[in-house]
Coordinates of C-alpha atoms in Angstrom, one line a residue:
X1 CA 141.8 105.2 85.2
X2 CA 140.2 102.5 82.8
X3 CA 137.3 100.3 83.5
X4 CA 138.5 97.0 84.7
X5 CA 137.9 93.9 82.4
X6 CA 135.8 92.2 85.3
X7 CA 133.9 93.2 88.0
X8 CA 132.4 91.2 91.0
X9 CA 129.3 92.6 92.4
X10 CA 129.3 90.3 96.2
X11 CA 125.7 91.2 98.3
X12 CA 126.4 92.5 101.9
X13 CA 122.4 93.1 102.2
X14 CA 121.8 93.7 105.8
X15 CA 118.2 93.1 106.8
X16 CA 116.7 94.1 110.1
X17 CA 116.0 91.9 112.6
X18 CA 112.8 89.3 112.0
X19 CA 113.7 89.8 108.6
X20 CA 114.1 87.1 105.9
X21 CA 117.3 85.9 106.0
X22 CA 120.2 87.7 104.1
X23 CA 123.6 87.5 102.4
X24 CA 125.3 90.2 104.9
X25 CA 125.1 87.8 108.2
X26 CA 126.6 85.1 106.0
X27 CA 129.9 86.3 106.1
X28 CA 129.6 87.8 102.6
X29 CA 131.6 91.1 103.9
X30 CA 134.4 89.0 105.1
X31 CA 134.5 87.2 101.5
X32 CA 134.6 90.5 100.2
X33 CA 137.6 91.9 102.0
X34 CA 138.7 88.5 101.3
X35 CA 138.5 88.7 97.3
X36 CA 140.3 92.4 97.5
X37 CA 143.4 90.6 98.9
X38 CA 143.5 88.2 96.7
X39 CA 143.7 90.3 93.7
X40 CA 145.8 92.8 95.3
X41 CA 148.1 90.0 96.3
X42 CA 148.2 88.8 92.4
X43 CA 148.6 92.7 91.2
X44 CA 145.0 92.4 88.9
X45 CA 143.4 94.7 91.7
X46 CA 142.5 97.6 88.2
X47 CA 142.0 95.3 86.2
X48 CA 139.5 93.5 88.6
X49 CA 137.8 95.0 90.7
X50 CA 135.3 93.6 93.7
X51 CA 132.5 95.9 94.7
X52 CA 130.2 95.4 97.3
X53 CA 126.5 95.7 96.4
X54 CA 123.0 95.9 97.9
X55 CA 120.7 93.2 97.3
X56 CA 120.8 91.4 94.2
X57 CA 116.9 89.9 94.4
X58 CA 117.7 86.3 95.8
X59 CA 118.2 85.9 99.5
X60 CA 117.7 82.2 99.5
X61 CA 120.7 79.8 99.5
X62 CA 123.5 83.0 99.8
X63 CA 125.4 84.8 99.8
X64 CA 125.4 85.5 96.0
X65 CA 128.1 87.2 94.0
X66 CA 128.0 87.7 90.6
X67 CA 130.8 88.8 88.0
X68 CA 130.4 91.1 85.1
X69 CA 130.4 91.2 82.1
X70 CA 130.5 87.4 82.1
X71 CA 127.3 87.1 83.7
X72 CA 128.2 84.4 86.4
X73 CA 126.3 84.1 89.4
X74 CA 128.0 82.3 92.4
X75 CA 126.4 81.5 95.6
X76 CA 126.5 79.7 99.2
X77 CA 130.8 79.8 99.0
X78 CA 132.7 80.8 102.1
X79 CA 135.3 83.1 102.9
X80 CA 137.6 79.9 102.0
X81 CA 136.2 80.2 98.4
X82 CA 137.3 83.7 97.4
X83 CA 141.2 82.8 96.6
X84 CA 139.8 79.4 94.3
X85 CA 137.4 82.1 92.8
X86 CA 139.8 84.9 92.2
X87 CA 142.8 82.2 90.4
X88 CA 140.0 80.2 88.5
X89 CA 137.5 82.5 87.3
X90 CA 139.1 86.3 88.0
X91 CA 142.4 85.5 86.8
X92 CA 142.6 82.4 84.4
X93 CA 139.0 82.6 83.1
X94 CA 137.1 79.5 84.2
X95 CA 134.1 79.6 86.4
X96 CA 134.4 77.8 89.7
X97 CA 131.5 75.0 88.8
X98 CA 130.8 74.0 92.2
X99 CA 129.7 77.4 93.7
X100 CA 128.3 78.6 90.2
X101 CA 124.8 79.2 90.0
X102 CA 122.6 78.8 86.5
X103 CA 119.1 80.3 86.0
X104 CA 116.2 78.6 85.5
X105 CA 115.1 79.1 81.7
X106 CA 111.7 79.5 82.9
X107 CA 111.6 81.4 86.3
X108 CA 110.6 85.1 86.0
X109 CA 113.7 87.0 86.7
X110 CA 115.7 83.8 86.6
X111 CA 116.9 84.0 90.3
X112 CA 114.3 82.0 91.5
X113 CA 116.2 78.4 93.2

């Protein structure tokens, strides 16, 4: 099998409760499942691929995705955002602006919102 050209990490963190809030209740697993049916339904499901990942160091103002290697952090979108994020960004190449999420130059880590 080859390595696919793109690969969207989405956080499913579950914290315990009394915990700080994270991406998992936010329907971030739905978006997930979500995402895999959009690119199966488009046949890129090799060359994409959408992998579900522990925490990804910034609870705040999820769920967060990001897709590699373009480096593109998304967060806040709903279930209704994974099929404008698979056409626009997955398949034809353009980040989804509205949901897209750009580092601070000058915050350690450069999560920090």
């Amino acid at each position: 099998m080859s390595h696919p050209e793109k690969t969207m990490f989405v956080c499913t963190n579950q914290r315990p409760p009394g915990a700080k809030e994270s991406c998992g209740p936010r329907e971030s697993d739905e978006f997930l499942q979500r995402v895999r049916e959009c690119l199966r339904q488009k046949m890129l499901w090799g060359q994409m691929r959408a992998i579900a990942s522990g925490c990804l160091g910034a609870c705040e103002n999820g769920p967060w995705a990001v897709v590699y290697p373009d480096d593109i952090w998304y967060r806040g979108f709903t279930v209704d955002d994974a099929e404008e994020i698979v056409t626009e960004h997955l398949q034809n190449g353009r980040p989804v602006e509205r949901l897209r999420f750009t580092p601070k130059p000058d915050s350690p880590g450069g999560l920090e919102v």
